[in-house]
Tab-separated table of C-alpha atoms and ligand atoms in Angstrom:
chain	number	residue	atom	x	y	z
A	86	MET	CA	105.013	126.497	101.457
A	87	THR	CA	102.149	128.471	102.100
A	88	THR	CA	99.474	127.321	105.068
A	89	GLU	CA	96.816	130.295	103.958
A	90	LEU	CA	94.961	129.032	101.035
A	91	PRO	CA	92.709	131.354	98.861
A	92	ALA	CA	88.913	131.871	99.748
A	93	ASP	CA	87.920	130.665	96.620
A	94	LEU	CA	89.250	127.466	96.527
A	95	PRO	CA	86.222	124.443	97.101
A	96	HIS	CA	88.123	122.958	100.166
A	97	HIS	CA	85.759	121.278	102.496
A	98	ARG	CA	86.417	123.168	106.318
A	99	THR	CA	84.534	122.592	109.366
A	100	PRO	CA	82.600	125.908	111.137
A	101	VAL	CA	83.991	126.171	113.793
A	102	GLU	CA	81.508	125.294	115.963
A	103	GLU	CA	80.903	121.946	114.397
A	104	ALA	CA	84.885	121.453	115.366
A	105	ARG	CA	84.555	122.342	118.742
A	106	ALA	CA	81.612	120.406	118.697
A	107	LEU	CA	83.287	117.348	117.561
A	108	ILE	CA	86.451	117.687	119.558
A	109	VAL	CA	84.012	117.696	123.147
A	110	ARG	CA	82.116	114.897	121.620
A	111	ALA	CA	85.239	112.832	121.180
A	112	VAL	CA	87.314	113.979	124.062
A	113	THR	CA	85.945	111.338	127.420
A	114	PRO	CA	86.693	113.835	130.912
A	115	LEU	CA	89.578	113.391	132.707
A	116	PRO	CA	89.425	111.497	136.141
A	117	ILE	CA	89.229	113.514	139.868
A	118	GLU	CA	91.853	113.782	142.099
A	119	GLN	CA	92.015	115.295	145.520
A	120	VAL	CA	93.878	118.697	145.226
A	121	ALA	CA	95.100	120.391	148.091
A	122	LEU	CA	94.316	124.099	148.460
A	123	ARG	CA	97.648	125.726	147.485
A	124	GLU	CA	97.363	124.049	144.406
A	125	LEU	CA	93.588	125.112	144.037
A	126	ALA	CA	93.808	128.069	141.542
A	127	GLY	CA	93.252	127.649	138.045
A	128	ARG	CA	92.104	123.891	138.947
A	129	VAL	CA	88.403	122.139	137.576
A	130	VAL	CA	85.690	121.261	140.532
A	131	GLY	CA	85.063	117.942	140.191
A	132	ALA	CA	82.022	117.859	142.619
A	133	PRO	CA	80.150	119.601	143.857
A	134	VAL	CA	81.428	121.688	147.212
A	135	ILE	CA	79.197	122.069	150.073
A	136	ALA	CA	79.329	124.329	152.779
A	137	PRO	CA	80.091	121.550	156.038
A	138	HIS	CA	78.136	124.051	158.485
A	139	ASP	CA	76.699	127.431	158.492
A	140	LEU	CA	78.673	130.327	157.436
A	141	PRO	CA	79.081	131.992	159.473
A	142	ARG	CA	79.052	129.620	162.106
A	143	HIS	CA	77.915	132.182	164.858
A	144	ALA	CA	76.356	135.117	164.562
A	145	ASN	CA	79.223	138.129	164.821
A	146	SER	CA	79.446	142.089	165.281
A	147	ALA	CA	80.022	143.951	161.631
A	148	MET	CA	81.645	146.636	163.195
A	149	ASP	CA	84.016	147.506	166.826
A	150	GLY	CA	81.307	148.917	169.732
A	151	PHE	CA	78.891	147.327	172.138
A	152	ALA	CA	76.240	144.813	172.193
A	153	ILE	CA	72.602	145.352	173.738
A	154	ASP	CA	69.224	144.097	174.006
A	155	SER	CA	67.550	146.867	171.870
A	156	SER	CA	64.214	146.224	173.772
A	157	THR	CA	66.098	147.874	177.009
A	158	PRO	CA	66.846	151.514	177.743
A	159	SER	CA	69.825	153.534	176.815
A	160	PRO	CA	72.036	154.117	179.430
A	161	TRP	CA	73.732	150.878	179.365
A	162	PRO	CA	76.010	150.103	182.141
A	163	LEU	CA	78.961	148.488	180.578
A	164	SER	CA	79.596	144.204	181.459
A	165	ALA	CA	81.647	142.536	179.590
A	166	HIS	CA	84.508	142.916	176.620
A	167	ILE	CA	83.985	140.350	173.536
A	168	LEU	CA	87.170	139.985	171.286
A	169	ALA	CA	86.993	138.225	167.869
A	170	GLY	CA	87.623	134.082	168.847
A	171	ASP	CA	86.183	134.662	172.378
A	172	ASP	CA	83.003	132.586	173.253
A	173	PRO	CA	81.324	135.125	175.190
A	174	ALA	CA	78.599	134.467	178.207
A	175	PRO	CA	75.255	135.564	177.607
A	176	LEU	CA	74.833	139.848	178.238
A	177	THR	CA	73.528	140.962	181.346
A	178	PRO	CA	70.331	141.858	180.966
A	179	GLY	CA	70.242	146.100	180.662
A	180	THR	CA	73.822	146.182	180.391
A	181	ALA	CA	76.091	146.482	177.455
A	182	ALA	CA	79.090	144.523	176.058
A	183	ALA	CA	82.072	146.149	174.425
A	184	ILE	CA	82.936	143.933	170.899
A	185	ALA	CA	85.302	143.899	168.288
A	186	THR	CA	84.250	142.870	164.163
A	187	GLY	CA	83.910	139.321	164.197
A	188	GLY	CA	82.903	138.958	167.911
A	189	VAL	CA	80.675	136.381	168.616
A	190	VAL	CA	76.846	138.207	169.826
A	191	PRO	CA	75.998	137.476	173.112
A	192	ASP	CA	72.796	135.433	174.102
A	193	GLY	CA	70.291	138.048	175.025
A	194	ALA	CA	71.695	140.800	172.766
A	195	ASP	CA	70.330	141.311	169.678
A	196	ALA	CA	71.937	144.522	168.281
A	197	VAL	CA	75.344	146.187	167.971
A	198	ILE	CA	75.788	149.746	168.496
A	199	PRO	CA	79.333	150.893	166.036
A	200	LEU	CA	81.564	152.713	168.555
A	201	GLU	CA	81.032	156.180	166.788
A	202	ARG	CA	77.097	156.200	167.746
A	203	VAL	CA	77.661	156.292	171.400
A	204	LEU	CA	79.052	158.355	174.663
A	205	GLU	CA	81.109	156.266	176.694
A	206	GLU	CA	81.322	157.485	180.351
A	207	ARG	CA	83.469	155.918	183.433
A	208	ASP	CA	82.050	152.538	182.101
A	209	VAL	CA	78.117	153.901	180.792
A	210	ILE	CA	77.304	153.442	177.248
A	211	THR	CA	74.698	155.994	175.770
A	212	ALA	CA	73.295	155.859	172.545
A	213	LEU	CA	73.498	158.999	170.214
A	214	ALA	CA	70.756	157.228	167.949
A	215	PRO	CA	68.386	154.842	167.757
A	216	VAL	CA	69.122	151.316	167.749
A	217	GLU	CA	66.930	148.689	165.514
A	218	ALA	CA	66.885	145.083	166.445
A	219	GLY	CA	69.476	143.258	164.003
A	220	ALA	CA	71.701	146.303	163.481
A	221	HIS	CA	74.953	145.562	162.729
A	222	ILE	CA	74.891	141.650	163.627
A	223	ARG	CA	75.612	138.923	160.783
A	224	PRO	CA	72.978	136.226	161.334
A	225	ALA	CA	74.793	132.572	161.338
A	226	GLY	CA	74.489	131.371	158.068
A	227	ALA	CA	74.078	134.676	156.256
A	228	ASP	CA	76.765	133.758	154.017
A	229	ALA	CA	76.346	130.347	153.384
A	230	ARG	CA	74.121	127.465	155.193
A	231	ALA	CA	75.413	124.193	156.260
A	232	GLY	CA	74.701	121.210	152.999
A	233	ASP	CA	74.472	124.688	150.830
A	234	VAL	CA	76.549	124.298	147.138
A	235	VAL	CA	79.426	126.861	147.352
A	236	LEU	CA	80.932	125.807	144.220
A	237	GLU	CA	79.239	124.117	141.052
A	238	ARG	CA	81.172	121.229	139.208
A	239	GLY	CA	82.861	122.289	136.618
A	240	LEU	CA	83.925	125.708	137.705
A	241	ARG	CA	87.568	126.661	136.901
A	242	LEU	CA	88.956	128.232	140.515
A	243	SER	CA	89.815	131.366	140.942
A	244	PRO	CA	91.949	132.773	143.738
A	245	LEU	CA	89.343	134.099	145.421
A	246	ALA	CA	87.327	131.266	144.259
A	247	ALA	CA	90.469	128.866	146.843
A	248	SER	CA	90.456	131.484	149.286
A	249	ALA	CA	86.409	130.236	149.892
A	250	VAL	CA	87.535	126.906	150.072
A	251	SER	CA	89.701	127.924	152.547
A	252	GLY	CA	86.969	129.671	154.671
A	253	LEU	CA	84.962	126.633	154.593
A	254	GLY	CA	87.581	124.909	156.697
A	255	LEU	CA	88.457	122.426	153.804
A	256	THR	CA	92.209	121.075	153.149
A	257	HIS	CA	91.390	119.327	149.699
A	258	ILE	CA	88.393	119.138	147.430
A	259	PRO	CA	88.521	117.158	144.298
A	260	CYS	CA	89.075	118.006	140.981
A	261	ALA	CA	89.801	116.813	137.424
A	262	ARG	CA	93.262	115.741	136.885
A	263	ARG	CA	95.562	118.453	134.879
A	264	PRO	CA	95.601	117.474	130.666
A	265	ARG	CA	98.600	115.971	130.328
A	266	VAL	CA	100.330	118.278	127.220
A	267	VAL	CA	102.788	117.725	124.933
A	268	VAL	CA	103.966	120.328	122.495
A	269	LEU	CA	105.548	120.130	118.760
A	270	THR	CA	107.088	121.937	116.990
A	271	THR	CA	107.810	121.015	112.685
A	272	GLY	CA	109.929	122.593	110.938
A	273	ASP	CA	113.604	122.281	109.762
A	274	GLU	CA	114.020	126.010	109.251
A	275	LEU	CA	113.514	126.315	112.754
A	276	VAL	CA	116.333	127.603	115.658
A	277	ALA	CA	116.171	128.002	119.569
A	278	PRO	CA	115.728	131.820	120.226
A	279	GLY	CA	119.598	132.448	121.560
A	280	GLU	CA	121.069	130.286	118.852
A	281	PRO	CA	122.066	132.633	115.730
A	282	LEU	CA	119.872	132.158	112.387
A	283	ARG	CA	121.731	131.305	108.874
A	284	ARG	CA	119.892	132.666	105.927
A	285	GLY	CA	116.668	131.098	105.715
A	286	GLN	CA	116.399	130.232	109.301
A	287	ILE	CA	113.761	131.796	111.421
A	288	HIS	CA	113.473	131.829	115.382
A	289	GLU	CA	111.387	129.398	116.912
A	290	SER	CA	108.225	131.060	119.035
A	291	ASN	CA	104.882	128.604	118.698
A	292	SER	CA	105.918	126.572	121.526
A	293	VAL	CA	106.149	129.074	123.873
A	294	LEU	CA	103.556	130.507	122.328
A	295	VAL	CA	101.128	126.845	122.410
A	296	ALA	CA	102.994	126.332	126.006
A	297	SER	CA	102.239	129.348	127.893
A	298	THR	CA	98.685	129.504	127.263
A	299	LEU	CA	98.171	125.915	127.799
A	300	ALA	CA	99.392	126.287	131.073
A	301	ALA	CA	97.398	129.124	131.439
A	302	ALA	CA	94.543	127.295	130.706
A	303	GLY	CA	95.273	124.760	133.890
A	304	CYS	CA	97.487	122.144	131.443
A	305	GLU	CA	100.477	120.607	132.721
A	306	ILE	CA	104.028	120.769	129.716
A	307	VAL	CA	105.180	117.723	129.976
A	308	ARG	CA	107.451	118.440	127.399
A	309	THR	CA	108.099	120.393	124.580
A	310	GLY	CA	110.558	119.442	121.384
A	311	GLY	CA	111.126	119.782	117.885
A	312	VAL	CA	110.830	117.462	115.067
A	313	ALA	CA	112.725	117.006	111.952
A	314	ASP	CA	110.705	117.107	109.029
A	315	THR	CA	110.966	113.842	107.565
A	316	GLY	CA	108.237	110.759	108.014
A	317	GLU	CA	109.897	108.474	110.233
A	318	ALA	CA	111.485	111.438	112.608
A	319	THR	CA	107.769	113.266	112.799
A	320	ARG	CA	105.657	109.469	113.357
A	321	ARG	CA	108.439	108.699	116.788
A	322	ALA	CA	108.388	112.216	118.126
A	323	PHE	CA	103.561	111.816	117.590
A	324	ALA	CA	104.111	108.245	119.044
A	325	ASP	CA	105.742	109.460	122.222
A	326	ALA	CA	103.502	112.214	122.585
A	327	ILE	CA	100.622	110.417	122.431
A	328	ALA	CA	102.107	108.083	124.669
A	329	ASP	CA	102.216	110.479	127.332
A	330	ALA	CA	99.840	113.213	126.992
A	331	ASP	CA	96.379	113.909	127.358
A	332	LEU	CA	96.354	116.204	124.403
A	333	VAL	CA	99.174	116.529	121.678
A	334	VAL	CA	99.913	119.938	120.261
A	335	SER	CA	101.856	120.046	116.833
A	336	THR	CA	102.233	123.209	114.701
A	337	GLY	CA	103.458	123.498	110.815
A	338	GLY	CA	103.922	120.399	108.725
A	339	VAL	CA	100.301	120.083	108.585
A	340	SER	CA	99.160	121.359	104.230
A	341	VAL	CA	99.868	119.371	101.509
A	342	GLY	CA	103.459	119.779	100.660
A	343	PRO	CA	105.956	117.733	100.535
A	344	ARG	CA	107.912	118.248	103.668
A	345	ASP	CA	104.259	117.985	106.004
A	346	HIS	CA	104.613	114.809	107.556
A	347	VAL	CA	101.784	115.401	110.134
A	348	LYS	CA	98.474	114.592	108.480
A	349	PRO	CA	100.765	111.358	107.156
A	350	ALA	CA	102.062	110.036	110.860
A	351	LEU	CA	99.113	110.100	112.457
A	352	ARG	CA	97.197	107.968	109.754
A	353	ALA	CA	99.950	105.431	110.022
A	354	LEU	CA	99.788	105.761	114.090
A	355	GLY	CA	96.149	105.137	113.975
A	356	VAL	CA	95.226	108.241	114.631
A	357	GLU	CA	91.167	108.981	113.914
A	358	GLU	CA	90.504	112.072	111.796
A	359	LEU	CA	87.588	114.489	113.611
A	360	PHE	CA	88.664	117.354	111.242
A	361	TRP	CA	90.494	118.731	108.325
A	362	ARG	CA	90.410	122.677	108.098
A	363	ILE	CA	88.732	125.176	109.578
A	364	ALA	CA	86.309	128.133	108.082
A	365	THR	CA	88.940	130.148	109.823
A	366	GLN	CA	91.300	133.330	108.320
A	367	PRO	CA	93.904	132.875	109.266
A	368	GLY	CA	94.286	128.969	110.679
A	369	GLN	CA	92.853	127.243	108.632
A	370	PRO	CA	94.982	124.037	108.152
A	371	VAL	CA	94.085	122.381	111.520
A	372	TRP	CA	93.933	118.593	111.499
A	373	CYS	CA	92.283	117.195	114.117
A	374	GLY	CA	91.938	113.118	115.659
A	375	THR	CA	92.128	110.627	118.551
A	376	ALA	CA	94.367	108.310	119.060
A	377	PRO	CA	93.696	104.516	119.965
A	378	SER	CA	94.402	105.540	123.758
A	379	GLY	CA	92.377	108.626	123.656
A	380	THR	CA	94.758	111.274	123.268
A	381	LEU	CA	93.356	114.221	121.502
A	382	VAL	CA	95.575	115.066	118.684
A	383	ALA	CA	95.521	118.940	116.767
A	384	GLY	CA	97.830	119.747	114.183
A	385	LEU	CA	98.098	123.386	114.055
A	386	PRO	CA	99.238	125.106	111.297
A	387	GLY	CA	102.982	126.981	111.395
A	388	ASN	CA	102.155	130.179	110.370
A	389	PRO	CA	102.142	132.025	114.125
A	390	LEU	CA	98.937	133.937	114.244
A	391	SER	CA	97.401	130.727	112.740
A	392	ALA	CA	98.249	129.131	115.454
A	393	LEU	CA	97.186	131.267	117.593
A	394	VAL	CA	93.008	130.892	116.005
A	395	GLY	CA	93.236	127.124	117.002
A	396	LEU	CA	94.490	127.814	119.837
A	397	HIS	CA	92.144	129.515	121.088
A	398	LEU	CA	88.682	128.554	119.617
A	399	LEU	CA	89.354	124.834	119.538
A	400	LEU	CA	92.338	124.356	121.845
A	401	ILE	CA	91.238	126.177	125.104
A	402	PRO	CA	87.662	124.560	124.556
A	403	ALA	CA	88.819	120.973	124.454
A	404	VAL	CA	91.091	121.756	127.424
A	405	ARG	CA	88.295	122.536	129.017
A	406	ALA	CA	85.822	119.867	128.047
A	407	LEU	CA	88.559	117.860	129.398
A	408	THR	CA	88.533	118.872	132.418
A	409	GLY	CA	84.842	119.166	133.190
A	410	ALA	CA	84.319	122.775	132.645
A	411	SER	CA	81.935	124.577	129.827
A	412	PRO	CA	84.110	123.890	126.648
A	413	GLU	CA	82.099	127.552	125.358
A	414	PRO	CA	84.774	129.742	124.414
A	415	GLN	CA	85.258	132.794	126.594
A	416	THR	CA	84.455	135.914	125.132
A	417	VAL	CA	83.852	139.623	125.323
A	418	ARG	CA	81.869	142.056	123.518
A	419	ALA	CA	83.812	144.682	122.027
A	420	GLU	CA	83.202	148.261	119.647
A	421	LEU	CA	85.490	147.923	115.910
A	422	THR	CA	87.462	151.429	115.846
A	423	ALA	CA	87.894	150.506	112.191
A	424	PRO	CA	86.415	148.986	109.665
A	425	ILE	CA	87.250	145.962	108.678
A	426	GLY	CA	86.165	142.907	105.251
A	427	GLN	CA	84.136	140.436	106.262
A	428	LEU	CA	84.874	136.629	103.713
A	429	PRO	CA	82.209	135.367	102.952
A	430	ALA	CA	82.799	131.993	104.358
A	431	ARG	CA	85.880	132.085	106.955
A	432	LEU	CA	85.117	133.273	110.520
A	433	ARG	CA	88.340	135.787	110.230
A	434	ALA	CA	89.936	135.648	113.773
A	435	ILE	CA	92.056	139.211	114.090
A	436	PRO	CA	94.303	139.818	117.148
A	437	MET	CA	93.884	143.147	118.282
A	438	ARG	CA	94.178	145.451	121.627
A	439	LEU	CA	91.525	146.019	123.410
A	440	ALA	CA	90.532	148.558	126.275
A	441	ASP	CA	87.657	150.014	127.250
A	442	GLY	CA	85.729	148.044	125.814
A	443	ARG	CA	86.974	148.934	121.780
A	444	LEU	CA	89.048	146.783	119.620
A	445	GLU	CA	91.889	148.924	117.862
A	446	GLN	CA	93.564	146.897	115.427
A	447	LEU	CA	97.102	146.373	115.085
A	448	GLY	CA	98.342	146.522	111.318
A	449	ALA	CA	98.714	142.414	112.023
A	450	SER	CA	96.139	140.894	109.426
A	451	LEU	CA	98.460	138.022	108.313
A	452	SER	CA	99.258	135.245	109.936
A	453	HIS	CA	103.362	135.646	110.105
A	454	GLN	CA	103.013	139.564	111.387
A	455	LEU	CA	103.879	137.998	115.095
A	456	ALA	CA	105.629	141.155	116.474
A	457	ARG	CA	102.998	143.293	114.742
A	458	ALA	CA	100.428	140.995	116.727
A	459	ALA	CA	102.726	141.549	120.314
A	460	GLN	CA	100.411	143.811	121.936
A	461	ALA	CA	97.546	142.021	121.292
A	462	ASN	CA	95.352	141.442	123.769
A	463	ALA	CA	91.938	140.132	122.189
A	464	LEU	CA	91.797	137.876	118.948
A	465	ALA	CA	88.059	139.511	117.424
A	466	LEU	CA	86.116	137.389	115.791
A	467	ILE	CA	84.661	138.631	112.377
A	468	PRO	CA	81.546	137.040	111.178
A	469	THR	CA	81.556	135.848	107.871
A	470	GLY	CA	79.571	137.661	105.720
A	471	ASP	CA	80.361	140.074	102.265
A	472	GLY	CA	80.809	143.147	103.534
A	473	GLU	CA	82.809	145.826	105.279
A	474	LEU	CA	82.016	145.796	109.561
A	475	ALA	CA	81.624	150.050	110.591
A	476	ALA	CA	83.336	151.245	113.208
A	477	GLY	CA	81.421	151.100	116.025
A	478	THR	CA	79.924	146.985	115.458
A	479	VAL	CA	79.870	145.254	118.747
A	480	VAL	CA	82.056	142.054	117.539
A	481	ASP	CA	82.770	138.620	119.933
A	482	ALA	CA	86.014	138.935	121.346
A	483	VAL	CA	88.333	136.078	122.617
A	484	PRO	CA	90.899	137.576	125.667
A	485	LEU	CA	94.101	136.791	125.235
A	486	ASP	CA	95.193	137.067	128.567
B	561	AMP	P1	104.337	125.267	107.850
B	561	AMP	O1	103.130	124.477	107.950
B	561	AMP	O2	105.504	123.845	108.296
B	561	AMP	O3	104.549	125.271	106.009
B	561	AMP	O4	104.323	126.745	108.224
B	561	AMP	C1	103.982	127.709	108.056
B	561	AMP	C2	104.633	129.004	108.295
B	561	AMP	O5	105.333	128.781	109.479
B	561	AMP	C3	106.420	128.426	107.555
B	561	AMP	O6	106.769	130.056	107.218
B	561	AMP	C4	107.239	128.222	108.880
B	561	AMP	O7	108.126	129.246	108.672
B	561	AMP	C5	106.408	129.273	109.515
B	561	AMP	N1	106.378	128.338	110.990
B	561	AMP	C6	106.262	126.889	111.250
B	561	AMP	N2	106.618	126.488	112.519
B	561	AMP	C7	106.888	127.958	113.638
B	561	AMP	C8	107.082	127.857	114.683
B	561	AMP	N3	107.249	127.024	115.297
B	561	AMP	N4	107.703	129.193	114.779
B	561	AMP	C9	107.668	130.325	113.880
B	561	AMP	N5	107.745	130.728	112.826
B	561	AMP	C10	106.907	128.996	112.533
B	562	MG	MG1	107.177	123.231	107.961
């Protein structure tokens, strides 16, 4: 049973932006919890993070050198040594204090001369160049002022942002709970990798795709599991999944063949339809709805490159909406290296290799060609139209890694 339908059949297909908007409107952002530093990368900030004090807290030296009062003339006798971490006494007027990078600038000093710009002889410091007030000093509050918002609500924390939280002296910040996800793969022909194949069987590949993608997007994967192609097994698997997850994602079994049990099962479980079929190629047969519990349920198509489209264009935005981040897909602009045809009513989403702002086609234009697509690192979005986009045309692309 193929899940791809010819472009000219009169099906209603929801444009991707509309489908995304329906999802965003349907989801309730997850509750906020306190998250410790080492767990922060990949989480989404749940409330603005405020600097509790000036950063740096005290004016300090940007260089290894000598702290002086720039209104006093060179040479200066050396009067003190200040290391990072010291709480120095005021500068003796008319003298210089040796100071290490990060050392607190003593009261009475207003400039630091770097080591390499002085002559140091028998504890007397002579400037080799004029010194301006403020030189090589990092003023208190130059990075952030007490009370400044350092991280906005909705920001997805990078390792760098997490370290900035450490730099504020905080041990925990409020973040949205990670979305809990159950992944179901339907299809009696599917065999786990590592197992031998009988004629007609294929190795199951969608669970790794969906689970790894959503884990990287910040989700907790509760479990992945296969579902037999019967109505009873499908209903049971979805009922259990909905009870355990904020988001249930299935692949396959969503079309209109005799073995496609996903839609009837979800309807029987009271899952209310948000949309059925999106205006993409591949990836059209997507069913999405909300369970009475509020759990979002997405039935993606079985073909791997079709599933990929819904995953990136709908479900990562859904995850972002659940965590309070902006649901817009994070796209880059890049140039096609070869011409490609458009479709009049469907957005084409083609895995390509993106390097140096250029998109190279891999010949993975059919939705089952996973091996050909394996080197792709971006999903190129070819806008609807009735022509061909020339090489050199700039399009949006969604990074895949
Ligand atoms: P379906 O939508 O169930 O008709 O599946 C469409 C195509 O995708 C069929 O060729 C399936 O064998 C294939 N397929 C479905 N699920 C998976 C999966 N989990 N891994 C790899 N291929 C799959
Ligand atoms: Mg199937």
